[in-house]
Tab-separated table of C-alpha atoms in Angstrom:
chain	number	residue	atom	x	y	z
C	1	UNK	CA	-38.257	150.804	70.147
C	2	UNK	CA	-40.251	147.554	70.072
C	3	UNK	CA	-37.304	145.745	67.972
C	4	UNK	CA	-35.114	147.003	71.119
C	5	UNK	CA	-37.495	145.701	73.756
C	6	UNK	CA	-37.699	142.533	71.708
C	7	UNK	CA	-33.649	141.800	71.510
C	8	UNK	CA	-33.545	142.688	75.476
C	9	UNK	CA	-35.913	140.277	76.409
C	10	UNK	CA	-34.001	137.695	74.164
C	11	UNK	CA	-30.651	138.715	75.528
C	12	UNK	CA	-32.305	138.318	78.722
C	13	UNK	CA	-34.045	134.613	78.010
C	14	UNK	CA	-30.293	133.431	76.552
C	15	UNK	CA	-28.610	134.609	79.330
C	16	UNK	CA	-31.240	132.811	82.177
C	17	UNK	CA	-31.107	129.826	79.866
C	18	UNK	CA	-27.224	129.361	79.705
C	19	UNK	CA	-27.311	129.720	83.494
C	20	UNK	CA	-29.611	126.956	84.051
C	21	UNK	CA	-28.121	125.272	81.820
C	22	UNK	CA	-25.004	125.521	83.082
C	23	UNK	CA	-26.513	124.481	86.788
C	24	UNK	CA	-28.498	121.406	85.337
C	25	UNK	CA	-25.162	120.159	83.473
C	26	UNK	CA	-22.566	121.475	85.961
C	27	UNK	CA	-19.748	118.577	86.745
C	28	UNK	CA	-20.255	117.030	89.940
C	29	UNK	CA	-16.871	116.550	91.248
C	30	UNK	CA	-16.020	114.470	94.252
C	31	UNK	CA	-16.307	117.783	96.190
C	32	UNK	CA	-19.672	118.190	95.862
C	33	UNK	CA	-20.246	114.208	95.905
C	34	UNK	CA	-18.495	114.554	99.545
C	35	UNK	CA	-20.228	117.372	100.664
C	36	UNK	CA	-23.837	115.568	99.432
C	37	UNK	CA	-22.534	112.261	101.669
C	38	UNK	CA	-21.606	113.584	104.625
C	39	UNK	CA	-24.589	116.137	104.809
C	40	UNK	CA	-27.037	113.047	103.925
C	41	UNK	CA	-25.260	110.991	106.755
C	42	UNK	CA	-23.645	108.449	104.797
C	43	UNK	CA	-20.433	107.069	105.948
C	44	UNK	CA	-18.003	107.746	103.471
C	45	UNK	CA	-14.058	106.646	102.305
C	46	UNK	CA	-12.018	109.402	100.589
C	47	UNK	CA	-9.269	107.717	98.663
C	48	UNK	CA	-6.495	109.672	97.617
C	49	UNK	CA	-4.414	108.666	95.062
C	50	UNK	CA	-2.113	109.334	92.112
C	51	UNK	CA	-2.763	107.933	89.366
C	52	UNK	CA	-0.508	104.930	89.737
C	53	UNK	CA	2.706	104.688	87.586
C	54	UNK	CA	4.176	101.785	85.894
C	55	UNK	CA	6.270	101.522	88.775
C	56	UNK	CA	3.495	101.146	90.885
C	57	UNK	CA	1.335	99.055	88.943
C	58	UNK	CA	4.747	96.280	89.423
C	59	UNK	CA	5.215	96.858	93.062
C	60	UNK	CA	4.350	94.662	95.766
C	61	UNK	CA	3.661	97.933	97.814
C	62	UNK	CA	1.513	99.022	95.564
C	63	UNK	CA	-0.557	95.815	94.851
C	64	UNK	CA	-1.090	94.654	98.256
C	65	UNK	CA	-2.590	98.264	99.149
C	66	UNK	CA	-4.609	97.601	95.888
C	67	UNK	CA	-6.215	94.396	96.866
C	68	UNK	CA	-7.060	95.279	100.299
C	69	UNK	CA	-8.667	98.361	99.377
C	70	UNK	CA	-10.992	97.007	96.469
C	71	UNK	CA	-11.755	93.814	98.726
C	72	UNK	CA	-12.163	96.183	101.386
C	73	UNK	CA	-14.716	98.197	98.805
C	74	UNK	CA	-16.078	95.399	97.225
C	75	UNK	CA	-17.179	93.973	100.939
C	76	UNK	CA	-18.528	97.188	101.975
C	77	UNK	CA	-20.147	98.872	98.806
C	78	UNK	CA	-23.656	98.578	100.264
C	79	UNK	CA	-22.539	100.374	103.895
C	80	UNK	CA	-19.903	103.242	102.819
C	81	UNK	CA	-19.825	105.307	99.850
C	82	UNK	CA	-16.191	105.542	97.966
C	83	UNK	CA	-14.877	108.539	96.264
C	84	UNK	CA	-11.504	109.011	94.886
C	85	UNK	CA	-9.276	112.217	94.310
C	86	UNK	CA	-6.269	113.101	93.304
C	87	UNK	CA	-4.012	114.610	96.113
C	88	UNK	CA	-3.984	117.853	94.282
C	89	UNK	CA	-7.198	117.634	94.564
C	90	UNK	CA	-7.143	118.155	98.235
C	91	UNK	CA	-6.841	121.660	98.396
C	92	UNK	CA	-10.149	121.932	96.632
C	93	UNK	CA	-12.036	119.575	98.618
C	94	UNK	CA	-10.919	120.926	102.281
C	95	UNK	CA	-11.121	124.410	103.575
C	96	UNK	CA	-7.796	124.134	105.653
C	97	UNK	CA	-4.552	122.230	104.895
C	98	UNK	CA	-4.462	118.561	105.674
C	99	UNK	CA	-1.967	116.155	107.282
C	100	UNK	CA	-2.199	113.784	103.963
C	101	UNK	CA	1.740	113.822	102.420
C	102	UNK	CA	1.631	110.942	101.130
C	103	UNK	CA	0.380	109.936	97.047
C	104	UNK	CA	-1.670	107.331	98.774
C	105	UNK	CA	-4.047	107.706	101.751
C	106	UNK	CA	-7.390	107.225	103.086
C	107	UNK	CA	-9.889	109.149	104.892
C	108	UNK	CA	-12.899	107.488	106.719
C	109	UNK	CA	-15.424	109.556	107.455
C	110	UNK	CA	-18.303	108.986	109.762
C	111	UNK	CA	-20.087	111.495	109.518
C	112	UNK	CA	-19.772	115.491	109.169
C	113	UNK	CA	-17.997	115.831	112.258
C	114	UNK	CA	-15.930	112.999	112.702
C	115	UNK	CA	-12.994	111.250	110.351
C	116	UNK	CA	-10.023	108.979	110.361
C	117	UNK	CA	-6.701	108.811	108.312
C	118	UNK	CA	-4.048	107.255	107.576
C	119	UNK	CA	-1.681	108.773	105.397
C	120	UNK	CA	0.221	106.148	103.245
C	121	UNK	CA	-0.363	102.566	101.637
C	122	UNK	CA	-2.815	100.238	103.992
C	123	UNK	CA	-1.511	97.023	104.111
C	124	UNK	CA	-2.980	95.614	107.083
C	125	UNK	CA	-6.506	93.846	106.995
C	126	UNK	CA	-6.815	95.363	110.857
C	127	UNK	CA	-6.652	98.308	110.067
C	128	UNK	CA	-9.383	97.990	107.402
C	129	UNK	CA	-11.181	96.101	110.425
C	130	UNK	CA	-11.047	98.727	112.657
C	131	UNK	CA	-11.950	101.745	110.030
C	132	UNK	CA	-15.443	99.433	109.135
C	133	UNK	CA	-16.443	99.714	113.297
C	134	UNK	CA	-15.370	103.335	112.862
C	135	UNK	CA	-17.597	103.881	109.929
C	136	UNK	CA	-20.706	101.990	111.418
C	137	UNK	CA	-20.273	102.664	114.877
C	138	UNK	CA	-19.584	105.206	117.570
C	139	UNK	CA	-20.022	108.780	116.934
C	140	UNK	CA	-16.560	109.849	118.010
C	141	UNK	CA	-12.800	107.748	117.720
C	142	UNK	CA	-12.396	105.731	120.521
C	143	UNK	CA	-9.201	105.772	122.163
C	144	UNK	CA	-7.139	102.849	121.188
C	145	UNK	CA	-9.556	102.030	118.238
C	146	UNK	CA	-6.217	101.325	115.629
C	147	UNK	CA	-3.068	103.364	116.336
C	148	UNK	CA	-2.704	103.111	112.581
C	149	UNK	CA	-5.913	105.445	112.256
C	150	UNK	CA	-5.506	109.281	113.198
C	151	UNK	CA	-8.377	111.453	114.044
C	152	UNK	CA	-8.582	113.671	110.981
C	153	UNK	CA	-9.790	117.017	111.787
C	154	UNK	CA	-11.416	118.955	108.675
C	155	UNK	CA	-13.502	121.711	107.396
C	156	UNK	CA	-15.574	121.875	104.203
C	157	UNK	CA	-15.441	124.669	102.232
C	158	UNK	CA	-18.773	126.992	101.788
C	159	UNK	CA	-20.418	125.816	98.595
O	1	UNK	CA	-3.776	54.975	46.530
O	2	UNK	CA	-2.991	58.457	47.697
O	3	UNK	CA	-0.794	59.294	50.580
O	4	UNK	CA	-2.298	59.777	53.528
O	5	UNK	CA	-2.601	63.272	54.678
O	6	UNK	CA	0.430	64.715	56.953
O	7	UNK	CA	-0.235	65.760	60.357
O	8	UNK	CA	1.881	67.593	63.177
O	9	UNK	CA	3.904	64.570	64.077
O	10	UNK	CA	5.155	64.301	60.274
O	11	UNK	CA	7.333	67.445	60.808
O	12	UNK	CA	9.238	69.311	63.111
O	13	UNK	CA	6.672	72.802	62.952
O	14	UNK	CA	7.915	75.852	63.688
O	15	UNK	CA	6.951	79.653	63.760
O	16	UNK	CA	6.830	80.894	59.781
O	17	UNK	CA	4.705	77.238	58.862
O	18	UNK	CA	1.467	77.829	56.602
O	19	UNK	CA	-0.725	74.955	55.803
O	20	UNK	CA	-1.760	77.430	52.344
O	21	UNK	CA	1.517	77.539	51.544
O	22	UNK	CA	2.858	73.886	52.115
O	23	UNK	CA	5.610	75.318	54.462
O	24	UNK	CA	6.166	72.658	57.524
O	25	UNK	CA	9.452	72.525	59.045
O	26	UNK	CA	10.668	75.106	57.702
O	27	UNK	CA	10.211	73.865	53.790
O	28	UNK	CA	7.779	74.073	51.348
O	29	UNK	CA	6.525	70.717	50.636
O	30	UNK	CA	4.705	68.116	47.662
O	31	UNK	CA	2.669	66.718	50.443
O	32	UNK	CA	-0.822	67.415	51.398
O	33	UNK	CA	-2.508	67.617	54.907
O	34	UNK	CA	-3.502	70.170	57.482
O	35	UNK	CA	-0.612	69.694	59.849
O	36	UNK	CA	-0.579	73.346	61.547
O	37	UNK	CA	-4.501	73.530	61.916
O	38	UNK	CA	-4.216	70.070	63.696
O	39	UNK	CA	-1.556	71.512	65.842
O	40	UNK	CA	-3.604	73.893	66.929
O	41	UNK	CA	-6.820	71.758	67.446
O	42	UNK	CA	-4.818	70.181	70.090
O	43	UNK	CA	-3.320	72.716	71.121
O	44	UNK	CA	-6.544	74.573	72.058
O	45	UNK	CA	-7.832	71.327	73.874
O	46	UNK	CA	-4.788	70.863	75.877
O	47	UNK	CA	-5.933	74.248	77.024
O	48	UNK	CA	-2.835	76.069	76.099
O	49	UNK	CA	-4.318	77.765	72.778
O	50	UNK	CA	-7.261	81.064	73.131
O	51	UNK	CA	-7.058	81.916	69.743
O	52	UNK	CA	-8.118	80.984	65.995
O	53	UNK	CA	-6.856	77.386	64.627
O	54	UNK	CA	-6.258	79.069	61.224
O	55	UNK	CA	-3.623	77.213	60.013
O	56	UNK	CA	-0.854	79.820	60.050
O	57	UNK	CA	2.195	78.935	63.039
O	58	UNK	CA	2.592	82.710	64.104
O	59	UNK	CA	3.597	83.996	67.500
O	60	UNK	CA	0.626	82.963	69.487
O	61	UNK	CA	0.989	78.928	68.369
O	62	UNK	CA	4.729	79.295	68.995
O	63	UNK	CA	3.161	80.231	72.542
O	64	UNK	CA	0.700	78.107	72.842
O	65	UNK	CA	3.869	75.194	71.791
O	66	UNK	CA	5.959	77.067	74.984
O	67	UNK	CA	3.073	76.561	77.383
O	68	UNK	CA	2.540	72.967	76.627
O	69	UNK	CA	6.353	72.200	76.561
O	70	UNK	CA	6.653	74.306	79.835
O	71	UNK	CA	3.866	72.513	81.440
O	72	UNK	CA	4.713	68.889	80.504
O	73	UNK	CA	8.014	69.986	82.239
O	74	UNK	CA	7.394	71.470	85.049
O	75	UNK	CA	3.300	70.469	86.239
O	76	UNK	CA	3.174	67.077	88.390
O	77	UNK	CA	-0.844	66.679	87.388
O	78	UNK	CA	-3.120	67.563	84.410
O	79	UNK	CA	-6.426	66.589	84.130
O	80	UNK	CA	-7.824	63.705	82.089
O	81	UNK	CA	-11.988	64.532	81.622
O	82	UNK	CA	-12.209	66.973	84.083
O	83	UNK	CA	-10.265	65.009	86.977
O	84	UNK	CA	-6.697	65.393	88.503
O	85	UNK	CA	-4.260	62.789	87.545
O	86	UNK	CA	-1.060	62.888	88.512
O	87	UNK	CA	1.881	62.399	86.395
O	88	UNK	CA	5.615	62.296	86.485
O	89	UNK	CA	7.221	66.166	84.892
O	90	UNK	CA	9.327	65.281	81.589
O	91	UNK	CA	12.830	65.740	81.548
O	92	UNK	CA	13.407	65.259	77.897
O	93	UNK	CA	11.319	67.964	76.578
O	94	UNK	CA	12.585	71.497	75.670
O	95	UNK	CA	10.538	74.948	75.705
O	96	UNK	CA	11.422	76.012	72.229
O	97	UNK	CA	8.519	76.962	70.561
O	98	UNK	CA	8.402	74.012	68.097
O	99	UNK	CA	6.667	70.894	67.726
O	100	UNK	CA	9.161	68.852	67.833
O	101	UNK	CA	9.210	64.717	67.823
O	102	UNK	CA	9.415	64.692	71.694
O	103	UNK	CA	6.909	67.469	71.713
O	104	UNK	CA	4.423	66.067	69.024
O	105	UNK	CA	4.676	62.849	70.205
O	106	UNK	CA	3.757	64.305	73.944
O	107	UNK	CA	1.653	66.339	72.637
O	108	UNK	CA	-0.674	63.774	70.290
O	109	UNK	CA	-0.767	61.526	73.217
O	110	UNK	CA	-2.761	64.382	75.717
O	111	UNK	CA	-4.906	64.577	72.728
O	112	UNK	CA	-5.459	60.830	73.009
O	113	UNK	CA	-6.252	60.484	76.065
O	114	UNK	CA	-8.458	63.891	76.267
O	115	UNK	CA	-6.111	65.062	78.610
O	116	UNK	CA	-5.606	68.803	79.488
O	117	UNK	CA	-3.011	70.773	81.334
O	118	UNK	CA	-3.427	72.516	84.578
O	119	UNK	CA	-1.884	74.652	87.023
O	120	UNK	CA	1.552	74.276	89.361
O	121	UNK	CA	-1.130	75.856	92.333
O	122	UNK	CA	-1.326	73.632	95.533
O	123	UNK	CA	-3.619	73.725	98.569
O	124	UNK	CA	-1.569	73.610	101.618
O	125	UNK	CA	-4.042	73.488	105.218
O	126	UNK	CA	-3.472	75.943	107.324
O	127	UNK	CA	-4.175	74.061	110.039
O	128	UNK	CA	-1.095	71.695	109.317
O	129	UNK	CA	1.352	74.761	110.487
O	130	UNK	CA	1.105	75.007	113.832
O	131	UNK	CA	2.551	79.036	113.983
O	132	UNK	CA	-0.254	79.688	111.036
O	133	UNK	CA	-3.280	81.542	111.571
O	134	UNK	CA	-5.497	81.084	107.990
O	135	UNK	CA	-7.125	85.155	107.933
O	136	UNK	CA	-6.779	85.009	104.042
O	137	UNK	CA	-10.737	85.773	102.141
O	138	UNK	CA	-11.374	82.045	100.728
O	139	UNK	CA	-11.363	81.840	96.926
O	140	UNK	CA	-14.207	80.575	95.199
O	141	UNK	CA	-13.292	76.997	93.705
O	142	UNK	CA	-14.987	73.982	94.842
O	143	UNK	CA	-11.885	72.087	96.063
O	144	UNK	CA	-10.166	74.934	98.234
O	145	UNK	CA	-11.436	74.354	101.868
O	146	UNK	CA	-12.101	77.529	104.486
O	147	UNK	CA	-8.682	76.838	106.007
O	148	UNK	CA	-6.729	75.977	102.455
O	149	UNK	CA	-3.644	78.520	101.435
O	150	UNK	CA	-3.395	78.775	97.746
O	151	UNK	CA	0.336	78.609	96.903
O	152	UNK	CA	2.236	77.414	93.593
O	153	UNK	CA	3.518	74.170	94.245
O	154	UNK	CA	7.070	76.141	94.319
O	155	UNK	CA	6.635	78.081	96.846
O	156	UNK	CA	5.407	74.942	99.294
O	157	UNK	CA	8.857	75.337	100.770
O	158	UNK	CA	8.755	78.572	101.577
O	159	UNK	CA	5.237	78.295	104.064
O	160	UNK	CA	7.213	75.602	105.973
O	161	UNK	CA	10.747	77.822	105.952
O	162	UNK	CA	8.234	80.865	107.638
O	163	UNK	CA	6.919	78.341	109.628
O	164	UNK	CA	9.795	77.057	111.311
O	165	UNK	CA	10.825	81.145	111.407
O	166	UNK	CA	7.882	82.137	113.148
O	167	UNK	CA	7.861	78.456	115.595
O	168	UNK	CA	12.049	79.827	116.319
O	169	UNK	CA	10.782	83.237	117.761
O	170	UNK	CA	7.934	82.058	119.347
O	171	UNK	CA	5.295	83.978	117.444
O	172	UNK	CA	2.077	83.060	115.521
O	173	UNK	CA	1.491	84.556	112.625
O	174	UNK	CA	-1.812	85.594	110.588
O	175	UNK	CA	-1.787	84.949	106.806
O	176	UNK	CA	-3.889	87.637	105.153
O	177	UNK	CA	-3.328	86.438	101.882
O	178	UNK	CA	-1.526	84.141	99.405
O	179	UNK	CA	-2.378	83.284	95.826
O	180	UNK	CA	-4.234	86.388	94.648
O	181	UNK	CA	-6.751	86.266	91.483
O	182	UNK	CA	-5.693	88.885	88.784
O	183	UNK	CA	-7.552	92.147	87.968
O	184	UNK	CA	-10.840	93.861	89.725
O	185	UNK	CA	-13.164	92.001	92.125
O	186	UNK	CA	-16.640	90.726	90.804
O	187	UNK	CA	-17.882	94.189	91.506
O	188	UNK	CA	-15.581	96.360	90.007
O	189	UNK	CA	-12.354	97.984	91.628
O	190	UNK	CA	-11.635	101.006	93.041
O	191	UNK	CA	-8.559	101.583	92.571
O	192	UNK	CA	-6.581	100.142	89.930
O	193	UNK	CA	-5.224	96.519	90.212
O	194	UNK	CA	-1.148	96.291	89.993
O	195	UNK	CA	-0.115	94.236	86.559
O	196	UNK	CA	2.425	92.391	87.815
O	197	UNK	CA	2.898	90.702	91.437
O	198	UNK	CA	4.412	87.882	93.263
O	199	UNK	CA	0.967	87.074	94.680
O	200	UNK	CA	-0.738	86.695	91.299
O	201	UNK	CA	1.823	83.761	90.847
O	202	UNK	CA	0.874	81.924	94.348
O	203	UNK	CA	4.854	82.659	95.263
O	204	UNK	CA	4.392	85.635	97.926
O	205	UNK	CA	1.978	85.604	101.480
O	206	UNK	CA	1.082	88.585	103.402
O	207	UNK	CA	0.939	88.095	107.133
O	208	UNK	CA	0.925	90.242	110.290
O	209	UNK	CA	2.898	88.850	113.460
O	210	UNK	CA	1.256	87.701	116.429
O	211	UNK	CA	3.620	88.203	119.745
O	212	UNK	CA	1.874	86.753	122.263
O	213	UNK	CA	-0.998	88.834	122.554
O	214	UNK	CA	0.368	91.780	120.778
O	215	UNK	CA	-0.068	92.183	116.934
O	216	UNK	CA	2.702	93.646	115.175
O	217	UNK	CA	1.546	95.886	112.611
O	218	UNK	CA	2.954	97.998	109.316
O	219	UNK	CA	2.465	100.650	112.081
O	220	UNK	CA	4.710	99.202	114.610
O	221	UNK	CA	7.826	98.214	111.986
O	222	UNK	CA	7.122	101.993	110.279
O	223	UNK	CA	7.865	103.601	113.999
O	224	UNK	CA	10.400	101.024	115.188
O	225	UNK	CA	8.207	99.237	117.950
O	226	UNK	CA	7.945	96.110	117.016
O	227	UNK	CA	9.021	93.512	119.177
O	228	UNK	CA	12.165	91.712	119.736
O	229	UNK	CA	10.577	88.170	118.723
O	230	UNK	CA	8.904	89.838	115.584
O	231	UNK	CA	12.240	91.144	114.364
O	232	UNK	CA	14.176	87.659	115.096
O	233	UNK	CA	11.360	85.964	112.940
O	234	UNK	CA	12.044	88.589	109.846
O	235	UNK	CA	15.358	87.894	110.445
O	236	UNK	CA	14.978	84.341	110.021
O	237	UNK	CA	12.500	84.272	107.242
O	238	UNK	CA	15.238	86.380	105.115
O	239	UNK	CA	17.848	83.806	106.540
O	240	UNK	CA	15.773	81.273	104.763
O	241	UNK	CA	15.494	82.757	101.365
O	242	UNK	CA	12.899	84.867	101.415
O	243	UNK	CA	12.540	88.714	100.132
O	244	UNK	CA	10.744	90.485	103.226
O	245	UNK	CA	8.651	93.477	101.709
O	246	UNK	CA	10.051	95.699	104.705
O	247	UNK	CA	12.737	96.054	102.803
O	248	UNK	CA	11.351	97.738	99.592
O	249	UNK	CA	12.001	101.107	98.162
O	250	UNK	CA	8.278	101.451	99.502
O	251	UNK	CA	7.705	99.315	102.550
O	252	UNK	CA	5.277	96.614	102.625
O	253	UNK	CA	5.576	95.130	105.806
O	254	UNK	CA	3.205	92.573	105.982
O	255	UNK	CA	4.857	91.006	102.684
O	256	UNK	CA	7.439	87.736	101.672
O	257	UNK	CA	8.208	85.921	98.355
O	258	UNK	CA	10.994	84.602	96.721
O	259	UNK	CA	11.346	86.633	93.832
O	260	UNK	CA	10.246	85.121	90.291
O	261	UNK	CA	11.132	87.892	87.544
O	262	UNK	CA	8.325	89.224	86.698
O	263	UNK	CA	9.365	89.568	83.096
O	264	UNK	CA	10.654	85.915	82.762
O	265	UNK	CA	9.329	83.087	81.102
O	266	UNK	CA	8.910	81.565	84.434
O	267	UNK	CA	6.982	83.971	85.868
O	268	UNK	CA	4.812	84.330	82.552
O	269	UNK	CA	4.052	80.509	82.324
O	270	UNK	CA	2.920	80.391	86.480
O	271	UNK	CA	0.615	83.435	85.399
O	272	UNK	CA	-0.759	81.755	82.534
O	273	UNK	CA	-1.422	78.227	83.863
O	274	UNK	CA	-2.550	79.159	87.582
O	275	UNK	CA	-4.487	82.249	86.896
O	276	UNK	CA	-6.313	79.802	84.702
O	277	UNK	CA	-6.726	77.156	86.989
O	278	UNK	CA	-9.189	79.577	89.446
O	279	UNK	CA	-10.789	81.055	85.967
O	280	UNK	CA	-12.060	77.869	85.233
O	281	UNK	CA	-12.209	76.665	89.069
O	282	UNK	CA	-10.340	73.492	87.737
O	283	UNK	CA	-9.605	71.119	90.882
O	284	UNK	CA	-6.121	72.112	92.616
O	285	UNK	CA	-4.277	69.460	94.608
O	286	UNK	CA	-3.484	68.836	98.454
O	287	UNK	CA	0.016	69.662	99.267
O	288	UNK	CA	1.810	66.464	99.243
């Protein structure tokens, strides 16, 4: 009876034991890294992207989008936080389907409410101009802010 | 009395020569000397040489020979202790990988005079094109001013062609970039940088169109509302030569070059010499 008791308990102590462990060492994925931004109020730049091709890597399309983006990243890696996904990845990070059809876009979000997109290759340093005001200023899009930038309405999936 | 020992200019060296095996030009040899290691010393401090001097004339010297030969040929400066000098290109020598008389006599001369080569880059002010507006992030060297465009000397035509394009349809235009500096930014990329591009050569520029008060946008091409002056100036920048980025499989509006093949020689040697030239912040010269 007591050598029962004994292997419960242990069963028991395993089991809790894999499930914290499991918790503690769980992947945080750019879901959760989203979710954690936006809910701490940091301003935050989704970048979707394949992962490029060879093609890509010797396009001009492709490298001009490149070096905007890290310049634009590398200029504001102190205000914004960057995470990148996959655009299969989408489905997974939003509770509803998104405009994105492109292999390359970005989403600028300021806060939980509130985001921008533009679907496709940025190639225009205005555009990057106008998404950095977005990011650090008003609450909502103002009218007229870029045409290039869409309001980009979203819901988060319950964790 | 011995024979002196042979050096590069003795023989015509070529890929396959081995100072341990006596093999220079192409034959084994009685003499005695070091002649491929002192290739490659000078090699290295013409600046055209990363690797080991070793002695052994393999790929990378055969290289190394190109780069020089290319350079002699085609760069109007080098640098003689650190400063610009300018010099007239040779027409004589020939990019064939080996050391050669014209080559080793070239070649032994730099070495003389501690000479080393440079880059075909060129700083052209912004300022000196009246449709230009200079928008492109300044790159750290200490002879490119805030309103400097970093071009290869080649492509010097091609700024005044887009010029005279944009000055024709009565727009302005803002350059957003030009010479670009190869792989991630100081603090790391996000994305991952493209391998091969007309930018990383100096012969491409980005630029948005300025139409009075109106910018013209990838936006405004993508949907077809750009203006009538924006179009005549792509029109006329294409009339001029140049490859407009509009017209890619996958649009890049904002882009021109003129098209060096990215797997060419040409386009290899540019890479080499003027990514190398912002590496090591070497001085770049004022557009003549």
């Amino acid at each position: 009876m007591m050598g029962l008791r004994r292997s419960a308990a242990c069963s028991v102590l395993v089991l809790a034991l894999t499930a914290w462990l499991a918790t503690a060492f769980a992947e945080v994925g750019p879901r959760q890294t989203l979710a954690a931004n936006l809910a701490a109020g940091k301003p935050t730049v989704l970048i979707v992207s394949r992962t490029p091709t060879r093609a890509d890597l010797r396009s001009e399309a492709y490298a001009d989008w490149a070096s905007y983006l890290n310049d634009f990243a590398e200029e504001h890696r102190r205000d914004f936080q960057f995470v990148k996904i996959k655009p299969a990845e989408l489905k997974a990070i939003f509770a509803e389907h998104t405009p994105i059809k492109e292999p390359f876009a970005t989403v600028f979000f300021r806060n939980a409410q509130t985001a921008v997109y533009y679907d496709g290759m940025i190639h225009d340093r205005s555009t990057y101009g106008a998404a950095a005001s977005f990011l650090s200023g008003s609450e909502t899009v103002p009218p007229g802010l870029s045409p290039a930038l869409k309001s980009f309405r979203f819901r988060l999936p319950r964790s | 009395m011995p024979a002196p020992d042979k050096t590069f200019t003795d023989f015509a060296l070529r890929r396959g020569d081995n100072d341990k095996l006596k093999r220079w030009g192409g034959t084994i040899s009685t003499e005695t000397g070091t002649p491929v290691q002192d290739l490659q010393t000078v090699l290295k401090a013409v600046g055209v040489y990363d690797v080991a001097v070793d002695g052994d004339f393999g790929g990378q010297t055969e290289t190394a020979v190109k780069r020089f030969q290319w350079n002699v040929r085609t760069v109007k400066s080098r640098l003689v202790h650190g400063a610009l000098e300018a010099r007239a290109p040779s027409t004589t020598i020939k990019v064939n990988g080996i050391g050669d008389a014209a080559t080793a006599t070239e070649l032994s001369a730099w070495g003389a005079a501690g000479a080393e080569t440079t880059g075909n880059l060129s700083r052209a002010n912004a300022a000196s094109f009246a449709q230009f507006q200079n928008e492109a992030k300044k790159i750290d060297n200490p002879t490119i001013g805030n309103d400097d465009l970093i071009v290869d000397a080649g492509f010097l035509a091609h700024l005044a062609a887009l010029n005279a394009a944009a000055a024709g349809a009565h727009v302005k235009l803002l350059i957003n970039q030009a010479f670009r500096i190869a792989g991630a930014p100081v603090g790391g990329a996000v994305v991952t940088p493209a391998t091969k591009s007309q930018h990383l050569i100096g012969h491409a520029i980005d630029c948005n169109i300025l139409d009075g008060a109106k910018l013209i946008n990838s936006d405004a091409f993508k949907h077809g509302t750009q203006t009538a002056a924006a179009k005549a100036f792509v029109n006329a920048a294409k009339a001029a030569g140049l490859r407009w980025g509009g017209d890619f499989g996958t649009p890049d509006f904002v882009h021109f070059d003129d098209f060096v093949n990215p797997d060419g020689e040409e386009y290899l040697m540019r890479y080499f010499f003027n990514q190398r030239t912002i590496f090591k912040k070497q001085p770049i010269p004022a557009a003549a």
